[in-house]
Coordinates of C-alpha atoms and ligand atoms in Angstrom, one line a residue:
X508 CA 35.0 -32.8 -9.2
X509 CA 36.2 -29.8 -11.0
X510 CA 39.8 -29.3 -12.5
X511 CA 42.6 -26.4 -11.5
X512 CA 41.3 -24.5 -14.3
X513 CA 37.2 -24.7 -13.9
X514 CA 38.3 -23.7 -10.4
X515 CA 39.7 -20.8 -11.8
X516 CA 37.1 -20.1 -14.1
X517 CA 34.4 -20.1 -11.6
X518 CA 36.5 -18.2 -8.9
X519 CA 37.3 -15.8 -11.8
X520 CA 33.6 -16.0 -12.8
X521 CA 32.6 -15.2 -9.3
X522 CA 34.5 -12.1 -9.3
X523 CA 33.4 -11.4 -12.2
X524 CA 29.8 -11.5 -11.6
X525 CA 30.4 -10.1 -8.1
X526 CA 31.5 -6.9 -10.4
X527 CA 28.4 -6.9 -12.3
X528 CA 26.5 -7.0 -9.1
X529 CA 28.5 -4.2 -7.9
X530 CA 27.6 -2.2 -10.7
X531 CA 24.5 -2.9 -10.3
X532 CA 22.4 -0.2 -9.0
X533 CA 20.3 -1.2 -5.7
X534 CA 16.9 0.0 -5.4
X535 CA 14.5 -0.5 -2.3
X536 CA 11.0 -0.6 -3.5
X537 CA 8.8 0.0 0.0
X538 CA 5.4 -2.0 -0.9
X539 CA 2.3 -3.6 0.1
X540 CA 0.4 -2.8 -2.9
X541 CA -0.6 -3.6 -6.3
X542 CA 1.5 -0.6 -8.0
X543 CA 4.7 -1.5 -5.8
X544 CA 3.9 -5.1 -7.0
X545 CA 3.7 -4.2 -10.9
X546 CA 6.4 -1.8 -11.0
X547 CA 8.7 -4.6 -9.8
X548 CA 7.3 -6.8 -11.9
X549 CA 7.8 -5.0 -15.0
X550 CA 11.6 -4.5 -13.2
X551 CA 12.6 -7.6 -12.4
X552 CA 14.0 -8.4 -15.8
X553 CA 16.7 -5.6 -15.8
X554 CA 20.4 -6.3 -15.7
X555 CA 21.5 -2.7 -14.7
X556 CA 19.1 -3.1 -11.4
X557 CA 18.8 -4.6 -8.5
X558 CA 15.7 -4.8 -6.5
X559 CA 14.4 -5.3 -3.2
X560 CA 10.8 -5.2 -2.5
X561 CA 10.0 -4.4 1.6
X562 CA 6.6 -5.4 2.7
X563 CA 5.5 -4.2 6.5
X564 CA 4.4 -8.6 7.4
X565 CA 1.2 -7.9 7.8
X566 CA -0.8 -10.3 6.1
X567 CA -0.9 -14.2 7.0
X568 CA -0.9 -14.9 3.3
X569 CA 1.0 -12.2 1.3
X570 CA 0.9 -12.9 -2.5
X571 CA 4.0 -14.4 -4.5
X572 CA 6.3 -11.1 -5.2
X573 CA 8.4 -11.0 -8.5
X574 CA 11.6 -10.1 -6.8
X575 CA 13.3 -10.8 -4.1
X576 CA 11.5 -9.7 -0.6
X577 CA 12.2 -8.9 3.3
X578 CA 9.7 -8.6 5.6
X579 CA 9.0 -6.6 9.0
X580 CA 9.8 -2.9 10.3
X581 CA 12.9 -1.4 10.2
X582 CA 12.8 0.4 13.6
X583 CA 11.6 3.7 12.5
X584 CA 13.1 6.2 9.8
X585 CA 16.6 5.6 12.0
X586 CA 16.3 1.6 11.4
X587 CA 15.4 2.4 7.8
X588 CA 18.1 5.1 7.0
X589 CA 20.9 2.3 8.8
X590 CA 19.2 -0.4 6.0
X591 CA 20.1 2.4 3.4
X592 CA 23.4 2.8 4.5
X593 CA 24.2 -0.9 5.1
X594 CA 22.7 -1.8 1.7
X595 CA 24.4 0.7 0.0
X596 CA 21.1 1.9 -1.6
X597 CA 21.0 4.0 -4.3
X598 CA 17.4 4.5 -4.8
X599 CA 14.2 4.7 -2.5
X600 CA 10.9 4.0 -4.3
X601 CA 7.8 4.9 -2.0
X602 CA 5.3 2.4 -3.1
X603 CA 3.3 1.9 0.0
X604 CA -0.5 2.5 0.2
X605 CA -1.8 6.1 0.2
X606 CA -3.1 5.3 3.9
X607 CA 0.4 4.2 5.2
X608 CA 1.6 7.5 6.5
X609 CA 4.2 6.2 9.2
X610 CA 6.0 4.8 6.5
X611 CA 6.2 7.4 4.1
X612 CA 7.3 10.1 6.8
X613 CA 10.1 7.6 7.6
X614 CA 11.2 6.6 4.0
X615 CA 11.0 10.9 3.7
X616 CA 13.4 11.0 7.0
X617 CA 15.7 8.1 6.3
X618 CA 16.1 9.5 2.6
X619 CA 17.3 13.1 3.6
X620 CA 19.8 12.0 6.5
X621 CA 21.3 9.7 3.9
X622 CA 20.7 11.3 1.0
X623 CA 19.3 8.5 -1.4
X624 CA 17.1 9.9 -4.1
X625 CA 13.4 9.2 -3.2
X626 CA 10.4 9.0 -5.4
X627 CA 6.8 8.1 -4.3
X628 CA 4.3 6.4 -6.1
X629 CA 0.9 7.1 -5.3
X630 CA -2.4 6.8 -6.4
X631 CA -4.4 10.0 -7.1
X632 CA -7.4 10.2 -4.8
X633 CA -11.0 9.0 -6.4
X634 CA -12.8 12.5 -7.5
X635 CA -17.0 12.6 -6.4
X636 CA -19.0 12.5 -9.4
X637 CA -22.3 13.4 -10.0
X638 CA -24.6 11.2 -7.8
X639 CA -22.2 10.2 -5.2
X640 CA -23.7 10.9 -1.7
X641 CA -19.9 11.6 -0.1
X642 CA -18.9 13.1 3.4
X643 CA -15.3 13.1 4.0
X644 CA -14.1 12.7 7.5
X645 CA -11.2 12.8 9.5
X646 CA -10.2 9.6 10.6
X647 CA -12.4 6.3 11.4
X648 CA -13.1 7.6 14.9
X649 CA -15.0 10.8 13.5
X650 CA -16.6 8.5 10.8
X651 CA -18.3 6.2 13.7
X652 CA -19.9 9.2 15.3
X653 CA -20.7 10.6 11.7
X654 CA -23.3 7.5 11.8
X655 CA -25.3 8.8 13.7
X656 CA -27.7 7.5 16.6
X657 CA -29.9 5.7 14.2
X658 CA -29.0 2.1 13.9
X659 CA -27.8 1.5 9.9
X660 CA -26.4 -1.1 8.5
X661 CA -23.0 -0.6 7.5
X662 CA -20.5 -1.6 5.1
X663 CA -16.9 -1.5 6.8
X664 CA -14.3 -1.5 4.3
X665 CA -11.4 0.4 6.1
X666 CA -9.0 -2.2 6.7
X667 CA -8.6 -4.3 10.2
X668 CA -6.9 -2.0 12.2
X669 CA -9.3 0.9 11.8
X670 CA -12.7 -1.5 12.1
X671 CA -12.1 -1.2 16.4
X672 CA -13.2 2.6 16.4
X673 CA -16.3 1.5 15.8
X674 CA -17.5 -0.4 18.6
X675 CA -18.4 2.5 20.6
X676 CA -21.5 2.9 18.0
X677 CA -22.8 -0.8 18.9
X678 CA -26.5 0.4 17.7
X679 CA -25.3 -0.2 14.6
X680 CA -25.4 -3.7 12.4
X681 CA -22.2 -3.9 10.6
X682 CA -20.9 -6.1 7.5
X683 CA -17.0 -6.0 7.9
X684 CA -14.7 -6.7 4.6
X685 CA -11.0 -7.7 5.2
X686 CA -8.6 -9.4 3.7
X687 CA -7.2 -10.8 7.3
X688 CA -10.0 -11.6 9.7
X689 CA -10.4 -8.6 12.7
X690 CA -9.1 -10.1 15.5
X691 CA -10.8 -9.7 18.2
X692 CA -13.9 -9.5 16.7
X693 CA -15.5 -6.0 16.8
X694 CA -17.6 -6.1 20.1
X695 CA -21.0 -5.2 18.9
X696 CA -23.7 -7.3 18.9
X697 CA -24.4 -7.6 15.3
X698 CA -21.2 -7.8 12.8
X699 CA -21.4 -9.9 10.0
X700 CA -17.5 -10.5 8.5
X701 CA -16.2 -11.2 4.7
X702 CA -12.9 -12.2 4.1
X703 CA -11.6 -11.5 0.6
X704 CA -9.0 -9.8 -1.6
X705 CA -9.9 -7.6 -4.3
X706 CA -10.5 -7.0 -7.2
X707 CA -14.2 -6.0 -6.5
X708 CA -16.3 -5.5 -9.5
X709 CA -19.3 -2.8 -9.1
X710 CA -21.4 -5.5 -10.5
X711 CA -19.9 -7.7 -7.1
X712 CA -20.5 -4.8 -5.0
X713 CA -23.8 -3.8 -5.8
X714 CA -24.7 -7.2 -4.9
X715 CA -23.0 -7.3 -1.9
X716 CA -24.3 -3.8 -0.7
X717 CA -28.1 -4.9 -1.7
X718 CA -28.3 -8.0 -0.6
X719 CA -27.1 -7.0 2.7
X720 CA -29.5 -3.7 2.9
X721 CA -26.5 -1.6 3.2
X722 CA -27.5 2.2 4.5
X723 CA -23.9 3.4 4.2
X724 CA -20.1 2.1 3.3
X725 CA -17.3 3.8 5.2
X726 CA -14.4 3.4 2.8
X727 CA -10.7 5.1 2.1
X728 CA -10.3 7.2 -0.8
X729 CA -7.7 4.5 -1.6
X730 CA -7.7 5.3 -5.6
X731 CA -6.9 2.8 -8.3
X732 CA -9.4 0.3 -9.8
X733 CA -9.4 -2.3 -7.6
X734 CA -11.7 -1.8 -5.0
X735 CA -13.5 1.5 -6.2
X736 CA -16.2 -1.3 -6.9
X737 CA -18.1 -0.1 -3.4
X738 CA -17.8 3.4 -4.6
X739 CA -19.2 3.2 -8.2
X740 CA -21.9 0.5 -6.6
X741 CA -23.1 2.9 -3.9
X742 CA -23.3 5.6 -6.2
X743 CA -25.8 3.3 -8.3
X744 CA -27.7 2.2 -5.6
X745 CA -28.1 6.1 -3.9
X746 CA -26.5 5.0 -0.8
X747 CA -24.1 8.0 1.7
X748 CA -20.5 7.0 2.0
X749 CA -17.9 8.1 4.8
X750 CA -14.7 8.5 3.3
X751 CA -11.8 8.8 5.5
X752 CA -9.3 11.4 4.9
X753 CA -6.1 10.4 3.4
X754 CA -2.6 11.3 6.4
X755 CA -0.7 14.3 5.6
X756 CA 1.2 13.2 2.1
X757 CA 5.0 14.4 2.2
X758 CA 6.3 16.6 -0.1
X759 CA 8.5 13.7 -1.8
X760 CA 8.7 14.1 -5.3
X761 CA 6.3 12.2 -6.9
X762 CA 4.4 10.4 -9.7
X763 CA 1.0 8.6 -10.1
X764 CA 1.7 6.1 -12.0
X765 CA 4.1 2.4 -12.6
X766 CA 4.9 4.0 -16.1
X767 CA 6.0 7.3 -14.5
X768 CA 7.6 5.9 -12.2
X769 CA 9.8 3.7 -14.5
X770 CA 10.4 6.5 -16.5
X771 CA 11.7 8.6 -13.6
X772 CA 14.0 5.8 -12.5
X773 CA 15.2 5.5 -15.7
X774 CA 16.1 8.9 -15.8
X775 CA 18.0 9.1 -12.3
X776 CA 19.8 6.4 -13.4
X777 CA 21.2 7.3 -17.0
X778 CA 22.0 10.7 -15.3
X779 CA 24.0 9.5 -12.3
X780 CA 23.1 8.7 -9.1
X781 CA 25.2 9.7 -6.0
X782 CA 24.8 7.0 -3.5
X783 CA 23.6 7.5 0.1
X784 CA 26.2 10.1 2.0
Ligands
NAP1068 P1 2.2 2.5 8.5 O1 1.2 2.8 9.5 O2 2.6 3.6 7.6 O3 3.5 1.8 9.0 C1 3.6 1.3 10.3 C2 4.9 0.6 10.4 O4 4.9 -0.6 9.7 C3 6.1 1.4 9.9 O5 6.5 2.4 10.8 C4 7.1 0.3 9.5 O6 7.7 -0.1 10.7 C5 6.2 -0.8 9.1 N1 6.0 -0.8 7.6 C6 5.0 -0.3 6.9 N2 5.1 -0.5 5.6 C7 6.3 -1.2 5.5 C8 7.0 -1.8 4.4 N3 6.5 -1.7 3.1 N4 8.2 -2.4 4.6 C9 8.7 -2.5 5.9 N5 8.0 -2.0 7.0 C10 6.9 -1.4 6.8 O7 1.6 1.3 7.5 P2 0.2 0.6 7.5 O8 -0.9 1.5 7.2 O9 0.1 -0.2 8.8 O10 0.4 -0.4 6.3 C11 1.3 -1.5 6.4 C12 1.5 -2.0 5.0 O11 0.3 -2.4 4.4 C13 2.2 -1.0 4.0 O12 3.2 -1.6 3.4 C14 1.1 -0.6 3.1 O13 1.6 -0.3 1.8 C15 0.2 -1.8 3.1 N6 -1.3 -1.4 3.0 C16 -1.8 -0.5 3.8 C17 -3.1 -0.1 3.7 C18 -3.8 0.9 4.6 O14 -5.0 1.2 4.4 N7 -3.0 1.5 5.5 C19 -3.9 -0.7 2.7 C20 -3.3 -1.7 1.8 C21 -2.0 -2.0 2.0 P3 9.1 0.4 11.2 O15 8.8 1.8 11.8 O16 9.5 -0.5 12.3 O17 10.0 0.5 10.0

């Protein structure tokens, strides 16, 4: 049972941290990626910050995060500008994958009604190099007509919610790579499915492309290391990609990598932030 005085000196203690916290400033990391999972790793120590990292709930087994998480939509750029305001944001980090455009034209929105300082952090695209067989298309609709009347084997690895465009090209044989499976299955008559998380090596993926007689991979231009595996291993192996074309990308101010970005937050915040009008 504490005395009078501990009482005191943890109420006072409470207030006093409660001050800290106050000072603190609040930065909403929008995530779902490895970059939006480092930078608030390499954050997560820092007494001046604190951090909230917002993942869309997609996946049934999202990895362990190094900061505090929520989880689920906001309601559109109107939900996400009132989660500003209520939180008393100061700062709006961007993080989410290059292909998540609904999000970024939100977190775009949300930032200018309130006024919260927004950077994105995105990967620069992957650049062709000499012996990659590329065609860049719009979307994954245009990319299952791109194959053609021919039946190929092909490598899907576009994510679950774009694999359903291709049914309507059932001549094909696919071999479909996700991380959750593709539910319903894709109704075709021959689709092989892999469930994994990368990393992919080239040496994996060259492998995985061979073994399977692979005629062509349908792919984002994602960036980053982690799964340009397919990309380097098709360029080995002389085999066409598809590459989807990445959504319109605001005109947010922006940097390409966890270092910059660190370095721009640092920045905001040593100058003065205004919080959210
Ligand atoms: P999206 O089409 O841009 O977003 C659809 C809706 O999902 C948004 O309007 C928002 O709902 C919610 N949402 C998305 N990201 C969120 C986040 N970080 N926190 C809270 N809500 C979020 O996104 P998507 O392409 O479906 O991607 C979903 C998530 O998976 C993103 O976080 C992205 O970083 C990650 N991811 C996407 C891809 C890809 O290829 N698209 C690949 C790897 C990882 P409300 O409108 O209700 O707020």
């Amino acid at each position: 049972m504490p005395t009078m005085d501990n009482q005191r000196g943890i109420a006072a203690g409470g207030v006093a941290s409660s001050l800290l916290d106050d000072m603190k400033r609040r930065i909403l990391i929008l995530g779902g990626t490895t970059e939006s999972r480092q930078l608030a790793a390499s954050l997560a120590a820092r007494d001046d910050l604190s951090l909230m990292l917002s993942l869309a709930g997609r996946t049934t087994s999202p990895l362990v995060q190094p900061v505090p998480t929520r989880s689920g939509g906001f309601g559109g750029a109107e939900g996400l500008a009132a989660y500003l305001r209520d939180n008393r944001v100061d700062v709006l980090i961007d993080a989410t994958h290059p292909y998540a455009g609904t999000i970024s034209a939100n977190a775009m929105q949300a930032a200018s009604q309130t006024g919260t300082p927004l950077l994105s952090l995105r990967r620069p695209p992957w650049q062709a190099q000499p012996g990659d067989r590329w065609t860049q298309v719009a979307d994954a609709e245009v990319a299952a007509y791109a194959l053609g009347p021919e039946p190929q084997c092909v490598f899907l690895a576009v994510g679950r919610q774009e694999v359903a465009a291709f049914a309507c090209q059932p001549q094909h044989r696919y071999v479909v790579r996700t991380v959750d499976p593709v539910d319903p299955p894709l109704a075709v008559p021959h689709a092989k499915y892999i469930l994994a998380r990368g990393p992919f090596s080239e040496a994996e993926d060259r492998e995985l492309l061979s073994s399977h007689g692979i005629d062509v991979v349908v792919a984002k231009n994602s960036g980053g290391d982690a799964t340009y595996g397919k990309i380097a291993a098709a360029r080995s192996l002389g085999i066409r990609v598809l590459l989807l074309q990445r959504p319109f990308e605001q005109p947010a101010t922006s940097v390409s990598t966890v270092a910059e970005a660190i370095a721009w937050l640092d920045h905001a915040v040593t100058s003065g932030i205004d919080r959210g009008v």
